[in-house]
Structure formats: C-alpha cells, structure tokens
Tab-separated table of C-alpha atoms in Angstrom:
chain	number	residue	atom	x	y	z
A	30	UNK	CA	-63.726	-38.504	27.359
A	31	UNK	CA	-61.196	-36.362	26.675
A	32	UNK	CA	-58.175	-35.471	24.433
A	33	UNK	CA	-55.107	-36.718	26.783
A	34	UNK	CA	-57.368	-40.366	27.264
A	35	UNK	CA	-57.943	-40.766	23.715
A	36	UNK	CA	-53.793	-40.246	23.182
A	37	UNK	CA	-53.203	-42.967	25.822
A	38	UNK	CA	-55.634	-45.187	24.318
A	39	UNK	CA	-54.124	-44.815	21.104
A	40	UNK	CA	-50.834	-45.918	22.701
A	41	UNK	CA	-52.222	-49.075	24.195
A	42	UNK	CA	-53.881	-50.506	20.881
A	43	UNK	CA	-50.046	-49.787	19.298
A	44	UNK	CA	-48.340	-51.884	21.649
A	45	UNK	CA	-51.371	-53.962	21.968
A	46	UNK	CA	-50.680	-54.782	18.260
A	47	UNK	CA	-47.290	-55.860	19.249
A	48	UNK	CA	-48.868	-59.007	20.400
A	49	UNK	CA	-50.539	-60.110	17.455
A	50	UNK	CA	-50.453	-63.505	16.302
A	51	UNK	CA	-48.636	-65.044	19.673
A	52	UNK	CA	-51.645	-63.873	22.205
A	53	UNK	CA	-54.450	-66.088	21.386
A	54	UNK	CA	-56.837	-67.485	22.918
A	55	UNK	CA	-56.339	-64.001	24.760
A	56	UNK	CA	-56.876	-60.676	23.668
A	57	UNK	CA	-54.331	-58.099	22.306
A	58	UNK	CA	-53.739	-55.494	24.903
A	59	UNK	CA	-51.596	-52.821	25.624
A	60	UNK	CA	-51.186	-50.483	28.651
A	61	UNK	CA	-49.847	-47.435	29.923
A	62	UNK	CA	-48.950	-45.526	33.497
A	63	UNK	CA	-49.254	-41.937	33.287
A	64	UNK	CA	-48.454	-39.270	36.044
A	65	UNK	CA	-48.627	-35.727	35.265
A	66	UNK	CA	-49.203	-36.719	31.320
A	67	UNK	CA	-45.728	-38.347	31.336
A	68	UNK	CA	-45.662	-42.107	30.479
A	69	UNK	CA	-43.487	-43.502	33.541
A	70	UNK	CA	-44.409	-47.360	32.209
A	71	UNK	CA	-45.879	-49.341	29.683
A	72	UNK	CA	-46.023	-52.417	28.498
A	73	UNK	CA	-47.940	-54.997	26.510
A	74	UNK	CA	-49.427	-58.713	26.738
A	75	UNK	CA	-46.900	-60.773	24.837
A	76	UNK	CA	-47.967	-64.010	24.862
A	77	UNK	CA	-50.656	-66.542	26.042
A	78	UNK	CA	-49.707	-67.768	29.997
A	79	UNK	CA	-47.643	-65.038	30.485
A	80	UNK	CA	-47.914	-61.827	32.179
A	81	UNK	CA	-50.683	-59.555	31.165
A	82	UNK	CA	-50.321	-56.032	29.749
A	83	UNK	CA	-51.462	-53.846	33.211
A	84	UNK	CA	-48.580	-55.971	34.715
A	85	UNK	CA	-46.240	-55.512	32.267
A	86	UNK	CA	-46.793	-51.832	32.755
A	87	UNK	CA	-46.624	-51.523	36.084
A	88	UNK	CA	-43.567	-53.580	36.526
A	89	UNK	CA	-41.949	-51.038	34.326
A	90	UNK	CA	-42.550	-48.170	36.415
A	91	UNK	CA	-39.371	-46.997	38.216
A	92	UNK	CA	-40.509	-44.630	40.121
A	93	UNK	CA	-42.951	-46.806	41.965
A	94	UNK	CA	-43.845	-43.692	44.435
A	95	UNK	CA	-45.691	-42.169	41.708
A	96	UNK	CA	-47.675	-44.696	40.993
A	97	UNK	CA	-50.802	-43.351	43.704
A	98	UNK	CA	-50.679	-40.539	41.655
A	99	UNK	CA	-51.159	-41.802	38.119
A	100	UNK	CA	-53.689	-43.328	35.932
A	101	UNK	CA	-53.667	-46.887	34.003
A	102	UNK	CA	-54.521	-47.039	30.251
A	103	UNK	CA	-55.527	-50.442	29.008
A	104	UNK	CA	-57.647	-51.196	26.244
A	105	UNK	CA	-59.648	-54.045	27.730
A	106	UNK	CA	-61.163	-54.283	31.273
A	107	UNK	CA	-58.439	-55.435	33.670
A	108	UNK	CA	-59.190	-59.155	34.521
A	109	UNK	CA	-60.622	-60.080	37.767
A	110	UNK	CA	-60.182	-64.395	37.971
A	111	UNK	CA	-57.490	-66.267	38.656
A	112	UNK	CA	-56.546	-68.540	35.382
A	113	UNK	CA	-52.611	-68.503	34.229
A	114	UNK	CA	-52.176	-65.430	36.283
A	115	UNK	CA	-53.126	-63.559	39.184
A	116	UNK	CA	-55.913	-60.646	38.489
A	117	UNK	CA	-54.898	-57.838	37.283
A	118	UNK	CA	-57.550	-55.797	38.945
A	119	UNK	CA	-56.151	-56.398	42.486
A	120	UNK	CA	-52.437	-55.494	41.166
A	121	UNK	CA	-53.681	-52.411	40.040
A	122	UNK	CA	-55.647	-52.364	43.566
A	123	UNK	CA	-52.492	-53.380	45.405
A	124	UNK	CA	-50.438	-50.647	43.639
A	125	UNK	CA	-52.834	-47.645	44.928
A	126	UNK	CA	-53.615	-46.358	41.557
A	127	UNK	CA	-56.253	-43.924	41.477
A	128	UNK	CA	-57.833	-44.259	37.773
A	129	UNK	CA	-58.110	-46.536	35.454
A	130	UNK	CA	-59.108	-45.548	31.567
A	131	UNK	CA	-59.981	-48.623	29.437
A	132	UNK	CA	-61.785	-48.770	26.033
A	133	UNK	CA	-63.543	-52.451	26.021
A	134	UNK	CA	-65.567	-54.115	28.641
A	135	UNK	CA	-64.084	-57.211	28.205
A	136	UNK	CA	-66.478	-60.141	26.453
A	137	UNK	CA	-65.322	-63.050	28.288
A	138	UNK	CA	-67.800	-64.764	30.358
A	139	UNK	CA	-65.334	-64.697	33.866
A	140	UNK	CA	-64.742	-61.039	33.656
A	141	UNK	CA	-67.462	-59.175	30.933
A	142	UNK	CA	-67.576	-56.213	33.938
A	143	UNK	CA	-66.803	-57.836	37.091
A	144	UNK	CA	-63.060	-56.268	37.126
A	145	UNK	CA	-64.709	-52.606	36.331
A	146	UNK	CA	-66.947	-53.570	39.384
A	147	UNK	CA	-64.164	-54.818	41.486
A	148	UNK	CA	-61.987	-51.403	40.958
A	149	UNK	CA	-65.123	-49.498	42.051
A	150	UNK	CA	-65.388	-50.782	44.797
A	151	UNK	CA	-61.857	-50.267	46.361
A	152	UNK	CA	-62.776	-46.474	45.560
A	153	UNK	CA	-60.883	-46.188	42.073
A	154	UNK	CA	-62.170	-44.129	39.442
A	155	UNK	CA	-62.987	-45.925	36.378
A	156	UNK	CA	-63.709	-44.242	32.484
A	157	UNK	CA	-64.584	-46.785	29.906
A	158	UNK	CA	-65.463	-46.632	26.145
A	159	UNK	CA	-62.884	-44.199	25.203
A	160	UNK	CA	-62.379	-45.286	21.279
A	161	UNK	CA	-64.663	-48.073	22.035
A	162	UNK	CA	-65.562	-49.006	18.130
A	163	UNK	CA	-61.593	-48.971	17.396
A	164	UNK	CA	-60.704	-51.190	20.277
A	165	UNK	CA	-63.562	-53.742	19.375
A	166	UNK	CA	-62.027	-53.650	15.902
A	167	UNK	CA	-58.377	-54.190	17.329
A	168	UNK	CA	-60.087	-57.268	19.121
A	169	UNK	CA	-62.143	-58.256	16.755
A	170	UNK	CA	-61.057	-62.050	16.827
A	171	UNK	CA	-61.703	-62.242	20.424
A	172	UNK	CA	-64.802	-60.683	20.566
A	173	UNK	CA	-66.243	-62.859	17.578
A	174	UNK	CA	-65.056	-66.165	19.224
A	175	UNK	CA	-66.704	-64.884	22.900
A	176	UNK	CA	-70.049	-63.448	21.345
A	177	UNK	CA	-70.684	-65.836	18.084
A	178	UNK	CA	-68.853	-68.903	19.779
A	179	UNK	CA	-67.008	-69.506	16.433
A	180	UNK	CA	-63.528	-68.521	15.081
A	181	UNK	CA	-63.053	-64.900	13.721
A	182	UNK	CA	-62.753	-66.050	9.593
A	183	UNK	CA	-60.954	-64.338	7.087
A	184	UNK	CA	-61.424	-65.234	3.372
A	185	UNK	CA	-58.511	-64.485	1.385
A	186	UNK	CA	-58.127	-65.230	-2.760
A	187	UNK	CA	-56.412	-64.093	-5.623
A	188	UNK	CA	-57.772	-63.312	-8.979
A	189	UNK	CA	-57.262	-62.094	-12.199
A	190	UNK	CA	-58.099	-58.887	-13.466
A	191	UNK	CA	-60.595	-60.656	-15.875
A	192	UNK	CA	-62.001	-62.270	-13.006
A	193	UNK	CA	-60.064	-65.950	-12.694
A	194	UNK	CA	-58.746	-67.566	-9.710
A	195	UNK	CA	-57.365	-70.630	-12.257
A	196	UNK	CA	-56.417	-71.278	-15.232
A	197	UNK	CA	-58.745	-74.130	-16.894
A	198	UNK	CA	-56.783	-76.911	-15.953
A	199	UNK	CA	-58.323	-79.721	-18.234
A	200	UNK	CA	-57.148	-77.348	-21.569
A	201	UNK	CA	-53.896	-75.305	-20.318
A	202	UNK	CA	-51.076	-76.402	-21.465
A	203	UNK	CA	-48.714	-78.399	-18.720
A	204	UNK	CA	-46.246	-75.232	-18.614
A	205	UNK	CA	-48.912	-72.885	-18.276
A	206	UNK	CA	-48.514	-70.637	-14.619
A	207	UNK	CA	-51.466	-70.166	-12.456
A	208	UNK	CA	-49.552	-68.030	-9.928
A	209	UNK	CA	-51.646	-64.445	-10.281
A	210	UNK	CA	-50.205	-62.118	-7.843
A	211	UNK	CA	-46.415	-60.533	-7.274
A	212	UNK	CA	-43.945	-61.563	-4.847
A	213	UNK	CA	-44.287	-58.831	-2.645
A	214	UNK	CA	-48.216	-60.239	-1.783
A	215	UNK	CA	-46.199	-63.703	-1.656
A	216	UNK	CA	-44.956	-62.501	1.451
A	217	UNK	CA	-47.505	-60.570	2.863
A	218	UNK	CA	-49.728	-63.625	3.069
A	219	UNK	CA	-47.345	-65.142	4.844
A	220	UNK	CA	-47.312	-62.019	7.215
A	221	UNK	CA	-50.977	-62.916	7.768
A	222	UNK	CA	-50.998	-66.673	8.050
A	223	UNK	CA	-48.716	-65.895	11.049
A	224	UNK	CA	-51.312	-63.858	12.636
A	225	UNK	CA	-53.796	-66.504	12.701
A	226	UNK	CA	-54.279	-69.495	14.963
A	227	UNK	CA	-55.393	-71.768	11.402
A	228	UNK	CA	-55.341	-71.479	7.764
A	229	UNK	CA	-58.456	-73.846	6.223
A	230	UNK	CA	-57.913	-75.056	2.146
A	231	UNK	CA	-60.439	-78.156	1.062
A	232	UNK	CA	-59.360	-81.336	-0.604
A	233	UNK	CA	-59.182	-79.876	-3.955
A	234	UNK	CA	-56.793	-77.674	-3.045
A	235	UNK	CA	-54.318	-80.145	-1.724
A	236	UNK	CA	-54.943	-82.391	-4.581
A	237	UNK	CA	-54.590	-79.500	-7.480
A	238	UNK	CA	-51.921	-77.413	-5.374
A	239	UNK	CA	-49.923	-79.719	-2.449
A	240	UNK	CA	-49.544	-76.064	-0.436
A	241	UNK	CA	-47.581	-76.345	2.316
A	242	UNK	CA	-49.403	-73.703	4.589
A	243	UNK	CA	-47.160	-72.507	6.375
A	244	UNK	CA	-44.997	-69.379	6.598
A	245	UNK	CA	-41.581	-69.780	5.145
A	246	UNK	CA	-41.640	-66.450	3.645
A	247	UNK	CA	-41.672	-64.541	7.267
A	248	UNK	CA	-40.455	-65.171	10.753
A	249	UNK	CA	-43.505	-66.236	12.559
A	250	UNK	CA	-45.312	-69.069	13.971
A	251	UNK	CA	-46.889	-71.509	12.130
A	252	UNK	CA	-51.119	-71.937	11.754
A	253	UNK	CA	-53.017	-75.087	12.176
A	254	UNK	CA	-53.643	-76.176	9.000
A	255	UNK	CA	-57.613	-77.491	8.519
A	256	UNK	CA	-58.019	-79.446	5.321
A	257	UNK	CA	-62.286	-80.238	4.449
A	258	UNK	CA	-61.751	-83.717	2.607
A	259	UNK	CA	-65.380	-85.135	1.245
A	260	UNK	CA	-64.205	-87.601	-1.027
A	261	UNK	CA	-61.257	-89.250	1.082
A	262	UNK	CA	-58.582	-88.490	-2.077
A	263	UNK	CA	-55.732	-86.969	-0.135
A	264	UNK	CA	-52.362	-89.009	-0.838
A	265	UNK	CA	-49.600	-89.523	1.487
A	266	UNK	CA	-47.013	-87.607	0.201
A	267	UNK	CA	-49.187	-84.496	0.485
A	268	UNK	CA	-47.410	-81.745	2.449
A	269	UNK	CA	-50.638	-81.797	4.784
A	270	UNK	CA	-49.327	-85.673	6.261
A	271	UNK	CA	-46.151	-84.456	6.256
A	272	UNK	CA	-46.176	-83.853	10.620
A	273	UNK	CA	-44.347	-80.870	10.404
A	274	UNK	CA	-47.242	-78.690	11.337
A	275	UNK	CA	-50.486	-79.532	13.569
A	276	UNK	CA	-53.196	-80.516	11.319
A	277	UNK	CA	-56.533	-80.834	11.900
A	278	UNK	CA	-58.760	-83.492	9.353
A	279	UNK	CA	-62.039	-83.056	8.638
A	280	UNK	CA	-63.348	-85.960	6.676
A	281	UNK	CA	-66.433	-88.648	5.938
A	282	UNK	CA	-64.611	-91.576	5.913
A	283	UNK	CA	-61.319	-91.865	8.734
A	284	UNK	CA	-57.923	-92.490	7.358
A	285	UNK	CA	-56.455	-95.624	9.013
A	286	UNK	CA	-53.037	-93.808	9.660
A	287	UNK	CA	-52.089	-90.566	10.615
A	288	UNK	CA	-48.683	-88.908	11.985
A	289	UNK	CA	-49.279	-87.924	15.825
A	290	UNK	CA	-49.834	-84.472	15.371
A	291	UNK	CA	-52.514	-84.702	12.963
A	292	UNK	CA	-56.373	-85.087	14.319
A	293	UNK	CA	-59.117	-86.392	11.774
A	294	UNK	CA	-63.150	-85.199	12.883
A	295	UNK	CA	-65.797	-87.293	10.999
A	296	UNK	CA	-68.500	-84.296	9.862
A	297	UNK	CA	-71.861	-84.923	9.897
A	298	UNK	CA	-73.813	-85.265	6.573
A	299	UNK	CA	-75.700	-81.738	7.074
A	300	UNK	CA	-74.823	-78.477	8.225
A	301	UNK	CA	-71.151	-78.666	7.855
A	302	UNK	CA	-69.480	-75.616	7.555
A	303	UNK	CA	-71.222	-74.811	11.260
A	304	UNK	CA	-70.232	-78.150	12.762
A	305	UNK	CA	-66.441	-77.232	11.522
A	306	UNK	CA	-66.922	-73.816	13.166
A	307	UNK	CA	-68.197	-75.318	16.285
A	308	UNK	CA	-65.202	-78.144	16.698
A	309	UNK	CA	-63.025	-75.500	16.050
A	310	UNK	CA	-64.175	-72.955	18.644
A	311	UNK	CA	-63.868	-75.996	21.360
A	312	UNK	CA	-60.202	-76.287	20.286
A	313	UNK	CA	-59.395	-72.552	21.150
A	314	UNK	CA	-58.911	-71.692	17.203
A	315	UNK	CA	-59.970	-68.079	17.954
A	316	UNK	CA	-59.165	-67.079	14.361
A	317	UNK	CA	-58.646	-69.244	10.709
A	318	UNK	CA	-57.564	-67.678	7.471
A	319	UNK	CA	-59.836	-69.466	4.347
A	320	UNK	CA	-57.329	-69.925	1.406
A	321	UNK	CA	-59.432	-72.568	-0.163
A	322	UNK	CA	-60.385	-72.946	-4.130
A	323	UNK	CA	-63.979	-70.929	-5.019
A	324	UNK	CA	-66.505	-73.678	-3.803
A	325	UNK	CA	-65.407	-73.676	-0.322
A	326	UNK	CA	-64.869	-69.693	-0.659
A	327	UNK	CA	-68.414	-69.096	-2.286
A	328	UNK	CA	-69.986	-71.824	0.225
A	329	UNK	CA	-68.867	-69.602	3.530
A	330	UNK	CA	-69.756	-66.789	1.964
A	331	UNK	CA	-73.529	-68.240	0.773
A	332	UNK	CA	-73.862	-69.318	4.601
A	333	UNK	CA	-72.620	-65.766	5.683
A	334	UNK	CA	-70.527	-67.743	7.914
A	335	UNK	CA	-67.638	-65.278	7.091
A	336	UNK	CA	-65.997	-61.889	8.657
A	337	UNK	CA	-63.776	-60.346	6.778
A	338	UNK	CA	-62.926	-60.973	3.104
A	339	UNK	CA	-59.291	-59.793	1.589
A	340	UNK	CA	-58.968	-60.096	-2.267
A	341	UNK	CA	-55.913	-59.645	-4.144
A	342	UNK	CA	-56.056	-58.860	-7.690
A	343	UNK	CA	-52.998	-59.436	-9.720
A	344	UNK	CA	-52.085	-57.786	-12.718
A	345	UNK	CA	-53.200	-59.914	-15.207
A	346	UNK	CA	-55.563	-62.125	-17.218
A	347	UNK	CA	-55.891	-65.973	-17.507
A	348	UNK	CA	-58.760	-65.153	-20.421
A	349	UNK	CA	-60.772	-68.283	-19.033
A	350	UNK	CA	-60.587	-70.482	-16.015
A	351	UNK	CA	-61.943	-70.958	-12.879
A	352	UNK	CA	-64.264	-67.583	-11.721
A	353	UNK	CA	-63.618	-66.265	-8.516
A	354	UNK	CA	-66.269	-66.276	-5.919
A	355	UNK	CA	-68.337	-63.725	-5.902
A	356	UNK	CA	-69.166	-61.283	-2.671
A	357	UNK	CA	-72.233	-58.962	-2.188
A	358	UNK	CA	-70.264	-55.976	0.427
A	359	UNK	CA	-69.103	-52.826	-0.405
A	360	UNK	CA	-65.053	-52.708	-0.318
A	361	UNK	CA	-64.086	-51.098	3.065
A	362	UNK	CA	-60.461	-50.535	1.708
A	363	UNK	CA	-58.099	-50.403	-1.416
A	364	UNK	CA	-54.751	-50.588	-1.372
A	365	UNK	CA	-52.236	-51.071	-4.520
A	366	UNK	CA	-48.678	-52.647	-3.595
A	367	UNK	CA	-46.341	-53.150	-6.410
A	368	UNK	CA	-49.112	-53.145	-9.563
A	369	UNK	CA	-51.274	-55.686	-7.572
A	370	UNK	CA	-54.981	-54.425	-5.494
A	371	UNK	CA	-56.025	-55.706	-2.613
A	372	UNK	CA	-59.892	-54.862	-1.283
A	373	UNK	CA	-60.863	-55.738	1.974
A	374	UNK	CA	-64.704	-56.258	2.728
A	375	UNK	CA	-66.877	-57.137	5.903
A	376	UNK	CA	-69.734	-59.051	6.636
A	377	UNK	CA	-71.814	-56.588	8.412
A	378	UNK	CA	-74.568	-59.651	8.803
C-alpha cells in the first residue's frame, strides 16, 4: 500500500458519501480512473437500481484510449452477479484496465470475493485493504445488515444537563416546554433521519409527543417510520395514521383499519426487540434511527442490540423529570454546536 492508493481511496469514500441516504439496500461507493496520477474519471453510486460507481467512472472517462493504461479506485469489491445491473467486474474487464485498488471485500453473500477472483483471472492486478478499517466504517450499515442480519441502529436522545430527557409531566405546569436542545440540532436531526432507511419511537412517544417523523427541516427523503405499540392506545388522528409516510406497526392486538401504506406485524410475547430486528432486516431496512422515550432507549441498549449511540445535551436543566437512559461506552466523539454537546458512542459488543 502506498501513498498515491491511499489518496485515491480517500477520494472514493468522499464521493462515496455523496450517496448517502438514497443508496440503500446497497453500499456507498465511490470510484476513480487514474492514468499517470491524473484523475481522467470518477464517479459515484447514486442511487439504488441505477448505475454503480466503477460505471459511473468509467463512463466519465473521455479519453477512453487511456483507459489500458490506468488503474480503478473503488472502495468496495467490484460486483460480479447480474441483479439491477450488469457486473461491474466484466466492465472493468471489457474496458482493458490493468489494476484495480479497492479497500473492502465486499460482505454480500453473491459477491464477498468472487469479483476480486474474477479480475484475477482475466490477468488484472488487484490491491485490496488499502484504508480497510475506514471503508468498513464508511459502510458500516451495510456491513452490519450482511454480517449480523439486522439493521445498522442508531440511538439518538436529548437531555438535560442535569440529566432529564422530560419534564415530569403529571406535576409541570400545562405551559411548561420540554423542548431541550437549539434549533440548529433541530435541523441536524433532520439531516440524519434523511440518511436512514427508518426512524423507530414506541407508543408512548406518539401518545405524549404526536411527532411527525419526518424531515421537514431538510431536503431529503423521508424514513419509514416504526412505531412499538404494546397496549393498542394509538388514536387516529396521530400523525403516524396520517398515510403520508410508509409506516410500519408493530403491535399485540391488530388495528381493524389502516391507510394502505401502513403495515401492522403482531410481535410475539418474548424476545421482541430481536423479532422487530429480524422483520425488519427481511424488509431491506438496512439502517433505523431510535428516537424513542428512555424505556425503549434503555431496553436496546440492556439487550446490546444497538450500534451507535448519539446524545445531545442541551443547555439546560428541567431540575426533575424523566432520567435519560443510561450507556456503559466510552464517548468516541464531542462536538459543541451553538452551546449544545453532542457525544457519539459505539457498541464495541
């Protein structure tokens, strides 16, 4: 590995990034063509049934009779089966290209080395694992729904800097505020909900808040929203009935109506945070974002059925209320925006 593959590599995962949020059940991958350390074409995988990022590249390349004479960047193994597209390994083939430099095998069952295998054999030159560790990171959602068989999960919260998530609703008064952070985190919340395939609350939530989980605070797409509903309480004019949005039920007892795009899953009595998991993995949720109260935070995080936690601390005190759950990781990051912290953590279980 050397110093001009690791600055191509770098390159890929930055336009690789470009694709977050619209690529999944893919991967996030970028690509470059290089002759003579000169990038002649590049490119990116932009969204799910479209072209992938190798092609994109190559199709870029305007001086196609370079193109024996360069090498391909790509942060995950060129494909080698036919699904929504052709291979990419017998483009790159087809194109003459000499080397190949990628940074991921790639975990999916139909490829997981058979494209590396298929470019060795029609006599190209392959170097792998350059920045390996970053470019699992930069895939991190895809590699936890290939190898665990379960969505990537994100907790997110807010608290207090006295350690609330809520005010005590029974004794507050009915004007009493139990928004904690600035408006600046409103919208970078939003940011993230838009990168996820689903954003999971529980009953209580809907009841207490009616959030609308969605992202009208930045252009993106919507996530699913997953609502966990034990005691069958949810009320019709809750903005989760409201068929704007794909919604996905999980209940005990079935609700005898629903609008078309909503889907209800009867859970079983045990194990049910796993059975969730599970029905969502089948569905192609590849990632969910958990902004639900502190029992169905604390409950993932009991079951270490978790990833990555994200906890925004606002800038002020609610004195009593409801305590926010409560996480056993070192912090792997601190950030302060605008008087507010937030501390990211990862389940290294």
């Amino acid at each position: 590995m050397n110093l001009i593959d690791k600055k191509y590599i770098k390159r890929c995962f930055e336009l690789a990034l470009k694709g977050l949020g619209a690529t999944s059940p893919n991967p996030l991958v970028g690509s470059v063509v290089v002759y003579n350390e000169r990038i002649i074409g590049e490119g990116f995988h932009q969204k799910q049934g479209e072209a992938h990022a190798e092609i994109n590249a190559l199709n870029s390349v305007k001086e196609r009779n370079l193109l024996p004479f360069s090498t391909l960047y790509v942060n995950l193994e060129p494909c080698s089966h036919y699904g929504k597209t052709p291979p990419c390994s017998l483009r790159i083939i087809d194109e003459n290209i000499q080397r190949v430099v990628i940074s991921n095998i790639d975990p999916f069952e139909k490829v997981a080395g058979s494209g590396i295998q298929m470019l060795l054999k029609a006599g190209i030159e392959v170097t792998k694992s350059v920045f390996e560790e970053e470019g699992a990171w930069l895939n991190r959602r895809f590699f936890t729904f290939h190898q665990k068989k379960r969505p990537y999960i994100i907790l997110k919260w807010a608290q207090t800097r006295d350690g609330f998530i809520d005010i005590d609703r029974l004794h507050a008064r009915n004007d009493a505020s139990n928004w904690i952070t600035n408006d600046e985190l409103k919208i970078l919340v939003h940011k993230w909900r838009s990168e996820e395939d689903a954003i999971m609350v529980g009953s209580h939530t809907v009841v207490n808040d009616n959030p609308q989980l969605n992202v009208r605070h930045w252009c993106g797409k919507d996530p699913i929203r997953v609502v966990i509903d034990t005691e069958h309480q949810l009320t019709d004019d809750s903005y989760v009935f409201d068929g704007t949005i794909r919604t996905i039920l999980f209940v005990d007892k079935p609700y005898q109506t629903l609008h078309p795009s909503m889907e209800q899953i009867v859970m079983p009595i045990q194990d049910r945070l796993n059975f969730v998991m599970s029905a969502l993995y089948v569905r192609e949720v590849q990632s969910i974002l958990i902004e639900g109260g502190q029992f169905l935070l604390q409950s993932l995080i009991r079951s270490h059925l978790w990833d990555e936690a994200r906890v925004l601390t606002g800038n002020k005190n609610f004195g009593n209320g409801l305590p926010a759950p409560q996480i056993n990781s070192l912090p792997i990051s601190t950030k302060t925006i605008a008087g507010d912290t937030i501390t990211t953590y990862i389940n290294k279980n």
